[in-house]
Amino acid sequence: MLIAAGAAIGASAVGWETFSPGLSATAAGTYLRPCGDVRISSSWQGHKNRNPPSGEPGTDYAVITGTQIRAAANGVIVDRKDSTTTATGRYLALRADDGNYIRYLHLQSSTVPLGARVARGQVIAYSGASGFGSDTGYGPHVHVSLWIGGTPLQLGFTNSVDFEKYVEVEPSQPPAEEPVPLHQSTTYSWNTVVPHDVWTPIRVTSGQYYLASTGSTAKETGDLSIYVSATGVTQGFQLRVMADVLNASGGKIGAVGQPVVEVPPTRDAAANALTFGQYDLPYFLSGPLRLYAQIRALNPGVKVQQVILKKNFWLS
Ligand SMILES: [Zn+2]
């Protein structure tokens, strides 16, 4: 039976279920991670160690924008915010059936309405980078916060616990041991004038556009950086990474743009001054996907001189 939440949890929180406080403690190994076994870019303890400490310590999972987020447990959606305002950006809150409270922050979008009952493993949202009034207030990741036995307003936003201590470790995964990453570094002299005001794929080596590419069974986790130098930049240029979603036979069925980086012109007055742009992306690819970078020149005559791609990654 659903009851109204009451003023204490705020007008936007509905669908609150009654629960026995005695049932609220949860053993380790209960919850599903939001996006599987991906890299953690900032731990709960890392959030607490910040100066000043995070107002809502949680676990940051490094995933590209548009990654499916799955419910940690059976429960009810009790809060949902669809605007990019404040540090949280768009978020979703799940009241698990065990009485605990979980928030997913910086979303691109939520796929379940307030009050919905959801099942463990159900897709409830897509990850993003939202916060501070922008879709790119952060680098792309999903932040997960957990409170035991009550809401953050009851317990205090800073009194979250370490979600990672309560997740189910997938049995197929080897014991926690850092894999040795692979490295890739390419330098390519592209020497090409790119069209004005059109997103144009960037070549990273001769005849090659892809930064990363996975098939139907492969997974790739890593960090990549692209460095672009260009001349003729009077207004600036923009960089972004696109993630193409492929079907089993390699055909493109969709594309998800990652946050746009703005590169202003160099202040140097020299006509042939180089302008440098950099794009950094932590990423996790699962299934048939392809990443490539694009550039949009904000004035005519922008000539990309050199493209450097650096990747640290591992395959699973
Ligand atoms: Zn975070």
Coordinates of C-alpha atoms and ligand atoms in Angstrom, one line a residue:
M1 CA 0.0 0.0 0.0
L2 CA 1.3 3.5 -0.9
I3 CA 0.9 6.3 1.5
A4 CA 1.7 10.0 1.2
A5 CA 5.2 10.9 2.2
G6 CA 4.4 13.9 4.3
A7 CA 6.0 17.3 4.4
A8 CA 9.3 16.0 5.9
I9 CA 10.4 14.4 2.6
G10 CA 9.3 17.2 0.4
A11 CA 6.4 17.7 -2.0
S12 CA 8.1 15.9 -4.8
A13 CA 8.6 12.6 -3.0
V14 CA 5.6 10.4 -3.3
G15 CA 4.9 6.7 -3.4
W16 CA 6.5 6.2 -0.1
E17 CA 5.9 2.7 1.3
T18 CA 5.5 1.9 4.9
F19 CA 8.3 -0.3 6.2
S20 CA 9.4 -1.7 9.5
P21 CA 12.6 -0.1 10.7
G22 CA 13.7 -3.5 11.9
L23 CA 13.9 -4.7 8.4
S24 CA 16.0 -1.8 7.2
A25 CA 19.5 -3.2 7.7
T26 CA 20.9 -4.6 4.6
A27 CA 23.7 -7.1 4.2
A28 CA 26.6 -6.8 1.8
G29 CA 26.1 -8.3 -1.6
T30 CA 22.6 -7.1 -2.1
Y31 CA 22.5 -4.4 -4.7
L32 CA 23.2 -4.3 -8.4
R33 CA 25.7 -1.8 -9.7
P34 CA 24.1 0.8 -12.0
C35 CA 26.1 -0.1 -15.1
G36 CA 27.8 -3.4 -14.4
D37 CA 31.4 -3.8 -13.5
V38 CA 32.8 -0.5 -14.7
R39 CA 35.6 1.7 -13.5
I40 CA 35.0 3.8 -10.4
S41 CA 36.3 7.3 -11.0
S42 CA 35.7 8.6 -7.4
S43 CA 34.9 6.4 -4.4
W44 CA 32.6 7.2 -1.5
Q45 CA 35.7 7.7 0.7
G46 CA 37.2 9.9 -2.1
H47 CA 34.1 12.1 -1.9
K48 CA 34.4 12.4 1.9
N49 CA 38.1 13.3 1.6
R50 CA 37.4 16.3 -0.7
N51 CA 38.0 19.7 0.6
P52 CA 35.4 20.7 1.4
P53 CA 33.9 17.2 1.8
S54 CA 31.1 16.3 -0.7
G55 CA 27.6 17.2 0.6
E56 CA 26.4 13.9 -0.6
P57 CA 29.2 11.3 -0.6
G58 CA 28.6 8.5 -3.2
T59 CA 30.3 6.3 -5.8
D60 CA 31.1 7.7 -9.2
Y61 CA 31.0 5.2 -12.0
A62 CA 32.8 6.3 -15.2
V63 CA 30.4 5.7 -18.1
I64 CA 29.7 7.6 -21.3
T65 CA 26.6 9.7 -21.5
G66 CA 23.6 7.6 -22.6
T67 CA 24.6 4.4 -20.7
Q68 CA 21.7 2.4 -19.4
I69 CA 21.3 2.6 -15.6
R70 CA 19.6 -0.4 -13.9
A71 CA 17.7 -0.4 -10.6
A72 CA 19.8 -1.7 -7.7
A73 CA 16.9 -3.5 -6.1
N74 CA 13.1 -3.9 -6.2
G75 CA 11.5 -0.8 -5.0
V76 CA 9.6 2.4 -5.7
I77 CA 10.7 5.6 -7.5
V78 CA 10.1 8.2 -4.7
D79 CA 11.8 11.3 -6.1
R80 CA 12.7 12.5 -9.6
K81 CA 14.2 15.8 -10.8
D82 CA 14.3 16.6 -14.5
S83 CA 16.2 19.8 -14.5
T84 CA 19.9 20.3 -14.7
T85 CA 20.0 22.8 -11.8
T86 CA 22.2 22.5 -8.7
A87 CA 25.1 20.2 -8.1
T88 CA 22.9 17.1 -8.6
G89 CA 21.6 17.9 -12.0
R90 CA 18.9 15.4 -13.1
Y91 CA 18.4 12.6 -10.6
L92 CA 16.2 9.7 -9.6
A93 CA 15.6 8.3 -6.1
L94 CA 14.8 4.6 -5.4
R95 CA 13.3 3.5 -2.2
A96 CA 14.3 -0.2 -2.1
D97 CA 12.0 -2.7 -0.5
D98 CA 14.4 -3.2 2.3
G99 CA 13.8 0.4 3.4
N100 CA 17.0 1.9 2.1
Y101 CA 17.3 4.9 -0.1
I102 CA 19.4 5.2 -3.3
R103 CA 19.9 8.3 -5.5
Y104 CA 21.3 8.4 -9.0
L105 CA 22.7 11.8 -10.0
H106 CA 23.8 13.7 -13.1
L107 CA 21.4 11.8 -15.4
Q108 CA 20.8 12.5 -19.1
S109 CA 17.2 11.3 -18.6
S110 CA 14.9 9.1 -16.4
T111 CA 12.7 6.5 -18.0
V112 CA 10.4 5.7 -15.1
P113 CA 7.8 8.0 -13.5
L114 CA 7.5 9.1 -9.9
G115 CA 5.7 6.5 -7.9
A116 CA 6.6 3.6 -10.3
R117 CA 7.4 0.2 -8.9
V118 CA 10.6 -1.0 -10.5
A119 CA 12.3 -4.4 -10.5
R120 CA 16.0 -5.0 -9.7
G121 CA 17.9 -4.8 -13.0
Q122 CA 15.2 -2.8 -14.8
V123 CA 16.5 0.1 -16.9
I124 CA 15.4 3.3 -15.0
A125 CA 17.5 6.0 -16.5
Y126 CA 20.3 7.0 -18.9
S127 CA 23.6 8.4 -17.5
G128 CA 24.7 11.9 -18.3
A129 CA 26.9 14.7 -17.0
S130 CA 24.2 17.1 -15.8
G131 CA 24.6 19.6 -13.0
F132 CA 25.0 23.3 -12.3
G133 CA 22.3 24.3 -14.8
S134 CA 24.0 22.5 -17.7
D135 CA 24.0 19.1 -19.5
T136 CA 27.8 19.2 -19.2
G137 CA 28.2 20.5 -15.6
Y138 CA 30.5 17.5 -15.0
G139 CA 32.4 14.9 -17.0
P140 CA 30.2 12.0 -17.9
H141 CA 29.5 9.6 -15.0
V142 CA 26.7 8.3 -12.7
H143 CA 26.9 9.1 -9.0
V144 CA 25.2 6.6 -6.6
S145 CA 24.4 7.5 -3.0
L146 CA 22.9 5.1 -0.4
W147 CA 21.3 5.8 2.9
I148 CA 20.4 3.0 5.3
G149 CA 16.9 2.9 6.8
G150 CA 15.6 6.4 5.9
T151 CA 15.7 9.3 3.6
P152 CA 18.5 11.8 3.2
L153 CA 16.3 14.4 4.7
Q154 CA 15.7 12.2 7.8
L155 CA 19.3 11.0 8.1
G156 CA 21.3 14.0 6.6
F157 CA 22.6 14.2 3.1
T158 CA 26.2 13.8 4.4
N159 CA 25.3 10.6 6.3
S160 CA 25.2 8.3 3.2
V161 CA 27.1 5.0 3.4
D162 CA 29.5 3.4 0.9
F163 CA 27.2 1.8 -1.8
E164 CA 30.1 -0.3 -3.0
K165 CA 30.1 -2.2 0.3
Y166 CA 26.6 -3.4 -0.4
V167 CA 26.9 -4.4 -4.1
E168 CA 26.7 -7.9 -5.4
V169 CA 30.0 -8.8 -6.9
E170 CA 29.4 -10.7 -10.1
P171 CA 30.6 -14.2 -9.7
S172 CA 32.3 -14.3 -13.1
Q173 CA 34.6 -11.4 -12.1
P174 CA 38.0 -12.2 -10.8
P175 CA 38.8 -11.0 -7.3
A176 CA 39.4 -7.3 -7.0
E177 CA 42.7 -6.9 -8.8
E178 CA 43.5 -3.9 -10.9
P179 CA 43.9 -5.1 -14.5
V180 CA 47.0 -3.8 -16.3
P181 CA 45.8 -1.3 -18.8
L182 CA 46.8 -1.2 -22.4
H183 CA 48.1 1.9 -24.0
Q184 CA 47.5 3.4 -27.4
S185 CA 49.1 6.6 -28.7
T186 CA 48.8 7.9 -32.2
T187 CA 50.0 11.2 -33.8
Y188 CA 48.5 12.1 -37.1
S189 CA 49.1 15.2 -39.3
W190 CA 45.7 15.7 -40.8
N191 CA 46.4 19.1 -42.4
T192 CA 42.8 19.6 -43.4
V193 CA 40.6 22.7 -43.5
V194 CA 37.3 21.7 -41.9
P195 CA 33.9 23.0 -43.0
H196 CA 32.5 26.0 -41.1
D197 CA 29.7 25.3 -38.6
V198 CA 29.3 21.6 -39.4
W199 CA 30.2 18.6 -37.1
T200 CA 32.9 16.8 -39.0
P201 CA 34.5 13.5 -38.0
I202 CA 38.2 13.8 -37.0
R203 CA 40.7 11.4 -38.5
V204 CA 43.0 10.0 -35.9
T205 CA 45.3 8.1 -38.3
S206 CA 45.4 7.7 -42.1
G207 CA 41.9 6.6 -43.2
Q208 CA 40.8 5.9 -39.7
Y209 CA 38.2 7.7 -37.5
Y210 CA 37.5 5.4 -34.6
L211 CA 38.8 6.0 -31.1
A212 CA 37.4 2.7 -29.9
S213 CA 35.2 0.0 -31.3
T214 CA 33.7 -3.1 -29.6
G215 CA 31.7 -6.0 -31.0
S216 CA 28.7 -7.8 -29.6
T217 CA 30.5 -9.7 -26.8
A218 CA 33.5 -7.4 -26.0
K219 CA 33.8 -4.8 -23.3
E220 CA 36.3 -2.0 -23.2
T221 CA 36.9 0.3 -20.2
G222 CA 39.3 3.2 -20.3
D223 CA 40.2 6.9 -20.5
L224 CA 40.9 8.6 -23.7
S225 CA 42.3 12.1 -24.6
I226 CA 42.3 13.7 -28.0
Y227 CA 44.6 16.7 -28.6
V228 CA 43.8 18.8 -31.7
S229 CA 46.0 21.7 -33.0
A230 CA 44.6 24.0 -35.6
T231 CA 45.5 27.3 -37.4
G232 CA 43.1 29.9 -38.7
V233 CA 41.1 29.9 -35.5
T234 CA 39.6 33.4 -35.0
Q235 CA 36.3 32.5 -33.3
G236 CA 37.1 29.1 -31.8
F237 CA 36.1 25.5 -32.4
Q238 CA 34.1 22.8 -30.6
L239 CA 35.0 19.1 -30.0
R240 CA 32.8 16.3 -29.0
V241 CA 32.8 12.5 -29.0
M242 CA 30.0 10.5 -30.6
A243 CA 29.0 6.9 -29.6
D244 CA 27.5 5.0 -32.4
V245 CA 25.2 2.2 -31.4
L246 CA 25.4 -0.8 -33.8
N247 CA 23.3 -3.8 -34.4
A248 CA 24.7 -7.4 -34.4
S249 CA 25.8 -7.1 -38.0
G250 CA 27.6 -3.8 -37.5
G251 CA 24.9 -1.5 -38.9
K252 CA 24.4 1.9 -37.2
I253 CA 21.1 2.1 -35.3
G254 CA 21.7 5.2 -33.2
A255 CA 24.2 7.7 -32.0
V256 CA 24.7 9.4 -28.6
G257 CA 26.7 12.6 -28.4
Q258 CA 29.0 13.1 -25.5
P259 CA 29.5 16.6 -23.9
V260 CA 30.8 19.4 -26.1
V261 CA 34.1 21.1 -25.3
E262 CA 34.5 24.7 -26.4
V263 CA 38.0 25.8 -27.5
P264 CA 38.5 29.5 -27.7
P265 CA 41.0 31.0 -30.1
T266 CA 44.6 31.6 -29.0
R267 CA 45.2 35.2 -27.9
D268 CA 48.4 35.3 -29.8
A269 CA 47.9 37.8 -32.6
A270 CA 50.1 36.0 -35.1
A271 CA 48.1 34.9 -38.2
N272 CA 49.3 31.4 -38.1
A273 CA 49.2 30.9 -34.4
L274 CA 48.2 27.3 -33.3
T275 CA 45.2 26.8 -31.2
F276 CA 45.1 23.7 -29.0
G277 CA 42.1 21.8 -28.0
Q278 CA 41.8 18.8 -25.6
Y279 CA 39.0 16.4 -25.0
D280 CA 39.1 13.9 -22.1
L281 CA 36.6 11.0 -21.7
P282 CA 36.4 8.1 -19.3
Y283 CA 34.4 5.5 -21.0
F284 CA 32.9 2.0 -20.7
L285 CA 31.7 0.3 -23.9
S286 CA 29.6 -2.9 -23.8
G287 CA 28.1 -4.4 -26.9
P288 CA 28.5 -3.2 -30.5
L289 CA 29.6 0.4 -30.1
R290 CA 32.0 2.7 -31.9
L291 CA 33.5 6.0 -30.6
Y292 CA 34.8 8.8 -32.8
A293 CA 35.5 12.5 -32.3
Q294 CA 34.0 15.4 -34.2
I295 CA 35.0 19.0 -34.7
R296 CA 32.9 22.1 -35.5
A297 CA 34.7 25.2 -36.7
L298 CA 33.1 28.4 -35.5
N299 CA 34.7 30.4 -38.3
P300 CA 35.7 29.6 -41.9
G301 CA 39.3 28.6 -42.6
V302 CA 40.0 26.5 -39.5
K303 CA 42.8 24.0 -40.5
V304 CA 43.4 21.1 -38.3
Q305 CA 47.2 20.4 -38.3
Q306 CA 47.7 17.5 -35.9
V307 CA 45.5 15.0 -34.0
I308 CA 47.0 13.1 -31.1
L309 CA 45.0 10.2 -29.5
K310 CA 46.0 8.7 -26.2
K311 CA 44.2 5.8 -24.6
N312 CA 44.6 3.8 -21.4
F313 CA 42.2 0.9 -21.5
W314 CA 41.5 -2.7 -20.8
L315 CA 39.3 -5.3 -22.5
S316 CA 37.0 -7.8 -20.9
Ligands
ZN1 ZN 30.1 12.0 -7.3

